[in-house]
Amino acid sequence: MKEYEERAADRLRNIAIIAHVDHGKTTLVDAMLRQSGIFRANEAVAARVMDSNDLERERGITILAKNTAVSYGDWRINIVDTPGHADFGGEVERVLRMVDGVLLVVDAADGPMPQTRFVLRKALERHLVPVVVLNKIDRSDARPQEVNDEIFELFMELGADDETLDYPVLYASARSGLVSADLEEARSFVAQEPAAAADSTGSIRPLLDAIIAHVPPPTGDPDRPLQLLVSNLIYDNYVGRIAVGRIEHGCIQHGQTLALVTDGRAGVRSVRIGQLMRFEGLERVNCDMAEAGEIVAVSGIDDISIGDTLTAPEAPVALPFVAIDEPTLSLTFLVNDSPFAGRDGDYVTSRHLRARLLREMETNVAMRLEETDSPDRFVVKGRGELHFSILMEAMRREGYEFQVSKPEVIVRERDGVRLEPVEELVIDVPEDYVGVVIEKLGRRRATLVDMRLPERAMSRLIFHIPTRGLIGYRSEFLTDTRGNGVMNSTVVGFEPWAGAIAMRGHGVLVAHEQGEATTYGLYQAQNRGVLLIGPATPVYEGMIVGTTQQTEDVVVNVCRKKHVTNIRAAGSDEALRLSPPLELSLEQCLELIDDDELIEVTPHNIRLRKAILASGERARRRSRSRRGPDGDQG
């Protein structure tokens, strides 16, 4: 038993990989898995193997935190791959509870970005030991020395102590599977042919050695009563809900009867473990027993939730769950009531919608659900537009039909002062577009806090801007910079209300009647703006079919057909040429719609519509809103 205790305590490392989006952490995990012998020599393995979710592969980002483990000699390293986008920060916050150290991956060209600051601050608050990896040193615009200095400054700004500031720095090309503690050596490896570089001297081993040397072994007393905090949930088609967590104290055995202390729900009840598993590579492997410090997965408990604690029956004491930052945006989900409702989806009622949203809240701890006075409306609170759009896309793929409103910021009040969320916005843009970016953001109440002109093609602008000022700006930014700019943001706090912000400066093209769009009708409408639909698209009155630069909405008849006479010869008219319609993603739709508009989401279609479909009723309401309380024109 003593030999097992020494191996469990001293030969185990628990580490999370944190980084900004697209800085290469998932590719780095790929290299660790490949070089640790997880896969057979002849096994075909896809790139970014940890991004197993369909949406993750399509978008090239990590959305859900996932567990894996690699064996390195006599050592075993549990690895948690975390999301890199700020909207999924809740995933990062809760999984940091399971680890003792973090692998901070930073792009050697981009340097520390908003999410880097966010996740590093969370790691330092938990006193986790950092190991820094400067990735992508093979980029032509890499500047590792400057980025290294920027990382050190970031640690200083976040209040790191002297011991933490003595972190190790490694240089890597995750795509090539190469890591070195020496920059020039790493560059020489990258410059070699792949076959020559990936030998025993140019590999991922220096990174594994650094993890073992600097990250402390897990603490916890195996002789104390069991305490296991559930930090993640996995759904399996065969065994159902699987709870993942770290054993803080004690031992756990296969088939053991335990006490479940629920988070936020009164009472302690007895449960029996079905399977006890630990992670090896991409698999969950059954085991008979695990001790303090190990990250395990348990099945057989149907209604277990994130934040619950599995304990010994004789000492049912819950562990505190990590505090999750509050949401900043709210979105209203509604039952689909458009003329086309029920054509595509399998789940269309309020009962289906409510059940699906409640199920999402069980695993997505950064989201909140509030029910309203209407049984057909549900308010969901989250971190950002991407946070919402991923949920919406997942639901439509599962067969749900619903509608959503424009996102709204969540306002707080403190000492009688109205506060709103403020974000740090980092923009990398060519120097030619700096002026237009500053001008447009100034209208949205942004404050320029820093401007850097490094020795490279892109200028870096750092703003503080109200969250509502960012709604709808991304598409405008891409247009202003001709697609050459990159923007990232993360919430930095709440500040006093900044005043009115002029949001959408243009109107939309609204269909006049229900029918099928014709080439002739669309040809007449495209002179008014940009089309969002093509010929033969079914439309209904009040459906948005395009955008216009006019400030007011324009009602158009896209179902109009050319009048046929016996005077014109066939083919005598000039061929009608239509511009390709603008296809919008769910995030772009959330940015585009105004307060009086909705997004209709179905498994096969995404439509924009007015909340009030009848054009006459919309006109009457506009007329009433312009009049004063006595009926006079305001």
XYZ file of C-alpha atoms in Angstrom:
634
model
C 0.000 0.000 0.000
C 2.837 2.387 0.796
C 4.341 1.835 -2.662
C 0.973 2.738 -4.255
C 0.687 5.853 -2.076
C 4.139 7.052 -3.105
C 3.372 6.470 -6.793
C -0.010 8.202 -6.525
C 1.371 11.196 -4.646
C 4.753 11.698 -6.303
C 4.342 10.345 -9.832
C 1.183 12.258 -10.723
C 0.765 15.767 -12.147
C -2.514 17.604 -12.807
C -2.261 20.502 -15.234
C -4.602 22.655 -17.336
C -3.614 24.168 -20.669
C -4.844 27.749 -20.969
C -4.448 30.203 -23.818
C -6.176 32.735 -25.994
C -8.125 31.350 -28.939
C -5.978 30.128 -31.860
C -2.682 30.226 -29.957
C -2.161 26.496 -30.520
C -2.881 24.791 -27.210
C -5.008 22.001 -28.728
C -2.293 21.331 -31.307
C 0.207 21.166 -28.453
C -1.951 18.556 -26.715
C -1.999 16.622 -29.999
C 1.805 16.544 -29.998
C 1.914 15.385 -26.372
C -0.512 12.551 -27.121
C 1.281 11.448 -30.282
C 4.771 11.433 -28.814
C 3.711 9.717 -25.597
C 2.740 6.600 -27.550
C -1.026 6.884 -27.165
C -1.629 6.072 -30.832
C -0.401 3.123 -32.850
C 2.264 3.802 -35.452
C -0.147 3.014 -38.298
C -3.200 4.675 -36.727
C -4.826 7.505 -38.685
C -5.500 10.394 -36.292
C -7.203 13.652 -37.219
C -5.657 17.012 -36.397
C -6.864 18.668 -33.149
C -7.978 15.287 -31.886
C -9.208 16.800 -28.599
C -11.763 18.940 -30.466
C -14.188 16.051 -30.830
C -17.368 18.129 -30.951
C -18.699 18.818 -34.480
C -19.009 22.536 -33.802
C -15.440 22.645 -32.487
C -14.068 21.041 -35.635
C -16.092 23.280 -37.923
C -15.100 26.492 -36.146
C -11.565 25.486 -35.230
C -11.987 26.440 -31.570
C -12.296 24.596 -28.270
C -15.729 25.037 -26.699
C -15.850 22.375 -23.968
C -13.165 21.540 -21.446
C -11.906 17.966 -21.852
C -9.706 15.582 -19.899
C -6.900 13.402 -21.127
C -3.764 11.844 -19.671
C -0.330 10.878 -20.937
C 2.232 8.473 -19.512
C 5.855 9.575 -19.553
C 8.175 6.948 -18.133
C 6.977 6.286 -14.590
C 5.079 9.569 -14.535
C 1.435 10.196 -15.308
C 0.186 13.633 -16.347
C -3.530 14.483 -16.256
C -4.221 17.257 -18.772
C -7.307 19.463 -19.065
C -7.711 21.216 -22.422
C -9.713 24.417 -21.882
C -11.531 26.805 -24.255
C -9.638 29.815 -25.536
C -12.529 32.195 -26.230
C -13.589 34.610 -23.498
C -17.274 33.674 -23.930
C -16.492 30.196 -22.555
C -14.544 31.439 -19.552
C -16.931 29.592 -17.251
C -15.490 26.314 -18.541
C -12.000 27.499 -17.560
C -12.981 28.768 -14.129
C -14.464 25.500 -12.903
C -11.839 23.101 -14.285
C -9.015 25.040 -12.636
C -10.366 23.534 -9.412
C -8.989 20.142 -10.521
C -5.347 21.057 -11.222
C -2.170 22.148 -9.461
C -0.493 23.949 -12.354
C -1.210 25.618 -15.677
C 0.511 25.527 -19.035
C 0.166 29.074 -20.375
C 0.484 28.989 -24.169
C 1.112 32.332 -25.899
C 1.536 33.025 -29.612
C 5.091 34.271 -30.212
C 3.759 36.870 -32.669
C 0.468 37.994 -31.102
C 1.654 38.086 -27.519
C -0.683 38.160 -24.489
C -4.304 38.776 -25.514
C -7.438 39.565 -23.445
C -8.225 35.920 -22.710
C -4.603 35.377 -21.661
C -5.056 38.004 -18.966
C -8.401 36.550 -17.873
C -7.291 32.930 -17.489
C -3.933 33.855 -15.948
C -5.656 36.013 -13.346
C -7.914 33.080 -12.448
C -4.910 30.752 -12.197
C -2.954 33.129 -9.957
C -5.977 33.570 -7.688
C -5.863 29.816 -7.100
C -2.046 29.918 -6.600
C -1.460 27.497 -9.469
C 2.115 27.045 -10.682
C 2.612 28.357 -14.251
C 4.756 26.970 -17.062
C 4.957 29.370 -20.033
C 5.208 28.152 -23.622
C 5.883 30.593 -26.471
C 4.302 28.819 -29.399
C 4.514 29.368 -33.161
C 8.133 30.488 -33.160
C 8.209 29.342 -36.798
C 5.974 32.268 -37.810
C 7.702 34.814 -40.015
C 6.541 37.653 -37.736
C 7.413 35.894 -34.462
C 8.986 38.162 -31.827
C 9.658 35.831 -28.877
C 11.932 38.179 -26.889
C 9.378 41.006 -26.931
C 6.499 38.663 -26.133
C 8.479 37.178 -23.252
C 8.840 40.680 -21.791
C 5.122 41.339 -22.285
C 4.256 38.124 -20.430
C 6.503 39.126 -17.526
C 4.819 42.546 -17.406
C 1.437 40.825 -17.372
C 2.462 38.675 -14.396
C 3.618 41.830 -12.601
C 0.331 43.645 -13.345
C -1.649 40.712 -11.940
C 0.320 40.808 -8.675
C 2.369 37.612 -9.003
C 4.808 37.023 -6.124
C 8.559 36.491 -6.535
C 8.282 32.716 -6.510
C 5.637 32.727 -9.247
C 7.684 35.168 -11.351
C 10.433 32.557 -11.506
C 8.368 30.557 -14.016
C 10.075 28.446 -16.702
C 9.793 29.558 -20.342
C 9.873 27.141 -23.275
C 9.799 27.781 -27.013
C 7.686 25.615 -29.264
C 6.279 24.874 -32.660
C 3.279 22.758 -31.704
C 2.538 22.012 -35.349
C 5.998 20.445 -35.701
C 5.855 18.801 -32.266
C 9.018 20.576 -31.102
C 9.771 22.228 -27.754
C 13.012 23.522 -26.286
C 14.092 25.615 -23.312
C 16.565 27.405 -25.595
C 15.236 29.745 -28.276
C 18.071 29.282 -30.756
C 17.924 25.513 -30.378
C 14.179 25.573 -30.997
C 14.654 27.691 -34.107
C 17.300 25.310 -35.414
C 14.950 22.352 -34.917
C 12.167 24.135 -36.813
C 14.531 24.987 -39.666
C 15.397 21.317 -40.177
C 13.509 18.845 -42.316
C 10.587 17.284 -40.367
C 12.146 13.827 -40.371
C 15.427 15.162 -39.009
C 13.820 17.467 -36.471
C 11.513 14.971 -34.785
C 14.251 12.808 -33.341
C 15.202 12.271 -29.710
C 16.696 15.760 -29.399
C 13.900 17.701 -31.064
C 10.641 16.595 -29.465
C 7.995 17.430 -26.899
C 10.048 15.897 -24.074
C 11.447 19.180 -22.681
C 7.869 20.273 -22.027
C 7.020 17.068 -20.163
C 10.234 17.391 -18.161
C 9.351 20.977 -17.228
C 5.868 19.951 -16.076
C 7.289 17.235 -13.850
C 10.024 19.487 -12.475
C 7.956 22.592 -11.715
C 4.315 21.561 -11.152
C 3.892 20.169 -7.626
C 2.293 16.775 -7.017
C -1.338 16.876 -5.880
C -2.036 17.329 -2.218
C -4.631 15.488 -0.194
C -4.737 12.928 2.578
C -5.804 9.431 1.463
C -6.561 8.530 5.093
C -9.207 11.236 5.545
C -12.902 10.690 4.631
C -13.608 10.886 0.904
C -14.357 14.245 -0.733
C -14.733 14.487 -4.530
C -15.983 17.729 -6.123
C -17.772 17.329 -9.478
C -16.259 19.849 -11.919
C -17.452 18.498 -15.266
C -20.120 16.247 -16.780
C -19.912 13.913 -19.773
C -22.884 12.252 -21.474
C -22.467 8.733 -22.788
C -25.067 7.014 -24.942
C -24.620 3.746 -23.042
C -23.970 4.626 -19.382
C -25.678 8.041 -19.208
C -24.316 10.890 -17.151
C -20.651 10.640 -16.112
C -19.296 12.964 -13.420
C -15.668 14.104 -13.600
C -13.796 15.504 -10.632
C -10.683 15.437 -8.526
C -10.441 13.475 -5.302
C -9.505 16.048 -2.666
C -9.178 13.566 0.204
C -9.686 9.878 0.846
C -10.115 6.919 -1.492
C -12.892 5.841 -3.833
C -13.647 2.308 -4.981
C -15.653 0.713 -7.757
C -19.228 -0.093 -6.640
C -18.875 1.869 -3.404
C -21.898 3.400 -1.645
C -21.368 7.103 -0.949
C -23.229 10.212 0.180
C -24.065 12.864 -2.425
C -24.196 16.442 -1.117
C -25.957 18.513 -3.748
C -25.062 22.077 -4.632
C -27.979 24.461 -4.152
C -30.439 21.690 -3.258
C -31.145 20.719 0.324
C -30.475 17.243 1.564
C -27.917 14.470 1.504
C -28.728 11.166 -0.100
C -27.103 7.788 -0.550
C -25.804 6.803 -4.013
C -23.919 3.857 -5.441
C -21.133 4.194 -7.989
C -21.539 2.221 -11.201
C -18.192 2.498 -12.952
C -15.010 4.136 -11.664
C -12.708 5.324 -14.449
C -9.571 7.321 -14.988
C -8.225 8.892 -18.171
C -5.581 7.322 -20.396
C -5.074 9.183 -23.646
C -8.463 9.711 -25.242
C -10.065 6.796 -23.407
C -11.723 6.298 -20.051
C -10.347 3.130 -18.465
C -12.045 1.251 -15.636
C -10.146 1.017 -12.371
C -10.891 -0.554 -9.003
C -9.633 2.224 -6.747
C -8.272 5.776 -6.853
C -6.792 7.976 -4.145
C -6.471 11.643 -3.248
C -5.117 13.799 -6.068
C -6.397 11.667 -8.956
C -8.881 12.990 -11.538
C -11.547 10.331 -12.064
C -14.887 9.802 -13.791
C -17.804 8.008 -12.115
C -21.075 6.753 -13.623
C -24.306 5.388 -12.232
C -25.650 8.582 -10.620
C -28.369 9.931 -12.900
C -29.062 13.361 -11.418
C -25.585 14.376 -10.262
C -24.636 17.962 -11.226
C -21.594 20.184 -11.454
C -20.759 21.534 -8.004
C -22.031 18.451 -6.133
C -19.738 16.603 -3.729
C -19.351 12.847 -3.345
C -18.381 12.095 0.252
C -18.030 9.274 2.722
C -21.432 8.429 4.285
C -20.086 8.944 7.799
C -18.800 12.466 7.029
C -21.008 14.184 4.395
C -19.186 17.535 4.191
C -19.480 19.454 0.905
C -16.579 21.200 -0.798
C -17.034 24.845 -1.880
C -17.429 25.274 -5.620
C -15.395 27.871 -7.473
C -17.109 31.243 -7.917
C -18.139 31.781 -11.549
C -18.154 35.338 -12.923
C -21.652 36.648 -13.526
C -23.146 36.833 -17.048
C -23.058 40.141 -18.910
C -25.669 39.666 -21.666
C -29.238 38.366 -21.733
C -31.189 36.871 -24.622
C -34.888 36.017 -24.796
C -35.810 32.627 -26.278
C -39.356 32.441 -27.631
C -41.546 29.735 -29.114
C -41.586 30.054 -32.913
C -44.854 31.729 -33.982
C -43.955 32.679 -37.557
C -46.166 31.610 -40.507
C -43.610 28.872 -41.252
C -43.546 27.483 -37.689
C -43.466 23.690 -37.429
C -42.263 22.999 -40.964
C -38.720 21.946 -40.060
C -38.365 21.080 -36.396
C -39.281 18.105 -34.248
C -39.407 20.104 -30.981
C -41.512 23.246 -31.296
C -43.508 23.674 -28.057
C -42.684 25.705 -24.962
C -42.366 22.465 -22.978
C -39.647 21.217 -25.320
C -37.862 24.568 -25.274
C -37.913 24.863 -21.486
C -36.662 21.300 -20.959
C -33.767 21.808 -23.378
C -32.684 25.079 -21.771
C -32.846 23.537 -18.285
C -30.651 20.679 -19.487
C -28.121 23.195 -20.825
C -27.941 24.937 -17.455
C -26.819 21.691 -15.798
C -23.494 21.672 -17.646
C -23.062 25.278 -18.770
C -22.445 26.846 -15.379
C -21.710 30.303 -16.839
C -25.303 30.535 -18.129
C -28.446 31.369 -16.164
C -32.087 30.702 -17.015
C -34.962 32.887 -15.851
C -38.607 32.116 -16.530
C -40.967 34.983 -17.311
C -44.680 35.670 -16.830
C -45.273 34.224 -20.288
C -44.932 30.444 -20.685
C -43.561 30.983 -24.203
C -40.632 33.263 -23.250
C -37.417 32.365 -21.406
C -34.534 34.705 -20.564
C -31.062 33.164 -20.864
C -28.055 35.035 -19.478
C -24.542 34.380 -20.742
C -21.110 35.794 -21.512
C -21.330 36.893 -25.158
C -22.769 36.485 -28.620
C -20.634 33.429 -29.391
C -21.755 31.866 -26.107
C -25.370 32.176 -27.242
C -24.795 31.231 -30.882
C -23.117 27.923 -29.962
C -26.154 26.987 -27.853
C -28.528 28.030 -30.642
C -26.591 26.071 -33.276
C -26.523 22.957 -31.081
C -30.267 23.194 -30.491
C -31.168 23.594 -34.170
C -29.049 20.545 -35.024
C -30.991 18.588 -32.440
C -34.287 19.450 -34.169
C -35.488 22.460 -32.150
C -37.411 25.425 -33.538
C -37.417 28.729 -31.653
C -36.934 32.476 -31.927
C -34.516 34.799 -30.135
C -34.423 38.529 -29.525
C -31.600 41.041 -29.692
C -29.005 40.601 -26.892
C -29.219 43.122 -24.049
C -26.583 44.016 -21.467
C -27.218 43.110 -17.841
C -27.137 46.269 -15.742
C -26.306 46.401 -12.045
C -26.974 49.090 -9.472
C -24.647 49.978 -6.615
C -25.225 52.857 -4.170
C -27.817 54.281 -6.515
C -25.399 54.295 -9.479
C -26.306 52.402 -12.649
C -23.420 50.169 -13.741
C -22.849 48.327 -17.024
C -20.230 45.750 -18.120
C -17.080 47.150 -19.733
C -14.677 45.154 -21.893
C -11.045 45.491 -22.814
C -10.932 45.419 -26.600
C -7.659 44.607 -28.348
C -7.503 45.357 -32.066
C -4.686 44.469 -34.451
C -5.103 46.400 -37.674
C -2.931 47.770 -40.515
C -1.892 51.378 -39.938
C -4.027 52.591 -42.871
C -7.211 51.691 -40.989
C -6.315 53.031 -37.535
C -8.173 56.305 -38.102
C -11.513 54.795 -39.105
C -11.390 52.271 -36.230
C -10.787 54.994 -33.625
C -13.528 57.155 -35.152
C -16.155 54.385 -35.207
C -15.344 53.162 -31.693
C -15.430 56.719 -30.375
C -19.089 56.879 -31.403
C -19.664 53.727 -29.347
C -18.252 55.300 -26.167
C -14.897 53.522 -26.374
C -11.827 54.986 -24.663
C -8.394 54.424 -26.202
C -6.105 53.340 -23.340
C -3.023 52.225 -25.295
C -1.669 52.323 -28.813
C 1.352 50.324 -29.880
C 3.169 50.454 -33.186
C 5.521 47.448 -33.115
C 8.038 46.726 -35.804
C 5.568 44.769 -37.885
C 2.713 45.424 -40.270
C -0.066 45.588 -37.649
C -0.781 48.344 -35.142
C -2.270 47.350 -31.802
C -5.047 49.450 -30.278
C -6.402 48.771 -26.795
C -9.775 50.233 -25.796
C -12.137 50.087 -22.863
C -15.675 49.963 -24.240
C -19.145 49.197 -22.845
C -20.296 45.712 -23.824
C -23.358 47.149 -25.557
C -21.034 49.236 -27.732
C -19.568 46.017 -29.161
C -22.930 44.545 -30.160
C -23.082 44.736 -33.937
C -19.592 46.183 -34.348
C -17.701 43.106 -35.565
C -19.251 43.053 -39.046
C -18.800 46.828 -39.340
C -15.159 46.421 -38.291
C -14.482 43.770 -40.930
C -16.010 46.025 -43.573
C -14.023 49.087 -42.472
C -10.719 47.168 -42.446
C -11.415 45.158 -45.626
C -11.130 41.986 -43.560
C -7.548 42.791 -42.508
C -8.224 43.473 -38.821
C -8.463 41.166 -35.804
C -10.406 42.032 -32.648
C -10.633 40.279 -29.282
C -12.223 41.345 -26.027
C -12.937 40.239 -22.487
C -14.961 41.742 -19.647
C -12.850 43.707 -17.150
C -15.552 44.953 -14.786
C -18.577 47.189 -14.326
C -18.480 50.982 -14.661
C -21.112 53.769 -14.549
C -23.519 53.900 -17.488
C -21.725 55.620 -20.370
C -24.809 57.214 -21.943
C -26.703 56.625 -25.151
C -24.958 54.757 -27.969
C -26.134 54.982 -31.564
C -26.217 51.365 -32.659
C -27.460 50.278 -36.090
C -27.254 53.152 -38.530
C -29.189 51.513 -41.363
C -32.568 49.973 -42.077
C -33.635 46.625 -43.508
C -35.629 45.407 -46.486
C -38.887 43.806 -45.312
C -41.038 41.458 -47.397
C -44.457 42.812 -48.316
C -46.361 39.525 -48.680
C -46.110 35.775 -48.278
C -44.982 33.734 -51.253
C -41.859 32.696 -53.103
C -39.136 35.179 -54.024
C -38.740 35.672 -57.762
C -35.721 36.789 -59.759
C -37.656 39.796 -61.044
C -38.779 40.844 -57.537
C -35.286 40.446 -56.113
C -33.805 42.380 -59.046
C -36.048 45.334 -58.224
C -35.271 45.049 -54.489
C -31.488 44.841 -54.836
C -31.424 48.438 -56.058
C -32.479 49.389 -52.519
C -29.738 47.499 -50.669
C -28.032 44.145 -50.091
C -30.100 40.955 -50.359
C -30.058 38.180 -47.769
C -32.027 35.635 -49.819
C -31.975 34.179 -53.341
C -34.650 33.250 -55.882
C -37.234 30.605 -54.970
C -36.827 31.303 -51.240
C -40.145 31.108 -49.349
C -40.905 34.399 -47.572
C -43.718 35.821 -45.467
C -44.924 39.311 -44.662
C -42.586 40.940 -42.146
C -39.619 38.717 -42.979
C -36.324 40.607 -43.437
C -34.889 39.916 -46.889
C -32.021 42.418 -47.021
C -30.347 45.494 -45.592
C -30.385 49.078 -46.841
C -28.235 52.116 -46.209
C -31.349 54.206 -45.600
C -32.091 54.968 -41.968
C -35.698 53.769 -42.292
C -36.890 50.261 -43.144
C -38.084 49.694 -46.702
C -40.986 47.376 -47.557
C -40.344 45.502 -50.830
C -42.290 42.954 -52.862
C -39.751 40.221 -53.639
C -42.544 37.921 -54.879
C -43.391 40.277 -57.702
C -43.564 38.721 -61.170
C -42.947 40.443 -64.488
C -46.142 41.265 -66.319
C -46.442 38.981 -69.372
C -47.745 40.440 -72.681
C -47.953 39.143 -76.237
C -46.029 42.137 -77.513
C -42.570 41.210 -76.179
C -40.674 38.488 -77.952
C -39.152 35.763 -75.821
C -35.599 36.659 -74.888
C -35.853 40.282 -75.962
C -35.492 41.616 -72.435
C -32.074 42.068 -70.954
C -31.082 39.198 -68.698
C -31.596 40.006 -65.026
C -28.388 39.725 -63.005
C -28.583 39.274 -59.257
C -25.757 39.813 -56.831
C -25.080 36.772 -54.625
C -27.081 37.021 -51.376
C -25.220 37.762 -48.148
C -25.214 34.639 -45.974
C -25.151 35.446 -42.263
C -24.014 33.235 -39.408
C -25.926 33.153 -36.138
C -23.414 35.556 -34.548
C -23.843 37.976 -37.445
C -27.612 37.723 -37.127
C -27.386 38.574 -33.421
C -25.289 41.604 -34.336
C -27.618 42.743 -37.119
C -31.085 42.669 -35.568
C -32.629 45.666 -33.810
C -34.897 45.894 -30.784
C -38.068 45.284 -32.835
C -36.713 42.230 -34.666
C -36.258 38.505 -34.020
C -34.218 35.606 -35.363
C -36.225 32.526 -36.363
C -34.035 29.435 -35.918
C -35.021 26.051 -37.342
C -33.018 22.920 -38.249
C -32.817 23.962 -41.912
C -33.256 27.743 -41.918
C -32.199 30.911 -40.145
C -34.570 33.776 -40.897
C -34.694 37.383 -39.708
C -38.112 38.914 -39.116
C -39.899 41.828 -37.559
C -41.485 41.124 -34.187
C -44.714 42.615 -35.609
C -45.217 41.080 -39.028
C -48.025 43.254 -40.452
C -46.602 46.393 -42.089
C -49.742 48.391 -41.318
C -49.545 47.614 -37.602
C -45.835 48.542 -37.530
C -46.644 51.892 -39.175
C -49.405 52.624 -36.648
C -47.121 51.886 -33.720
C -44.371 54.097 -35.148
C -46.907 56.874 -35.560
C -48.116 56.552 -31.963
C -44.542 56.488 -30.620
C -43.805 59.822 -32.333
C -46.753 61.541 -30.671
C -46.757 63.059 -27.233
C -49.031 62.020 -24.341
C -51.788 64.373 -25.603
C -51.658 63.028 -29.128
C -49.595 65.948 -30.457
C -46.647 65.331 -32.718
C -43.517 64.939 -30.519
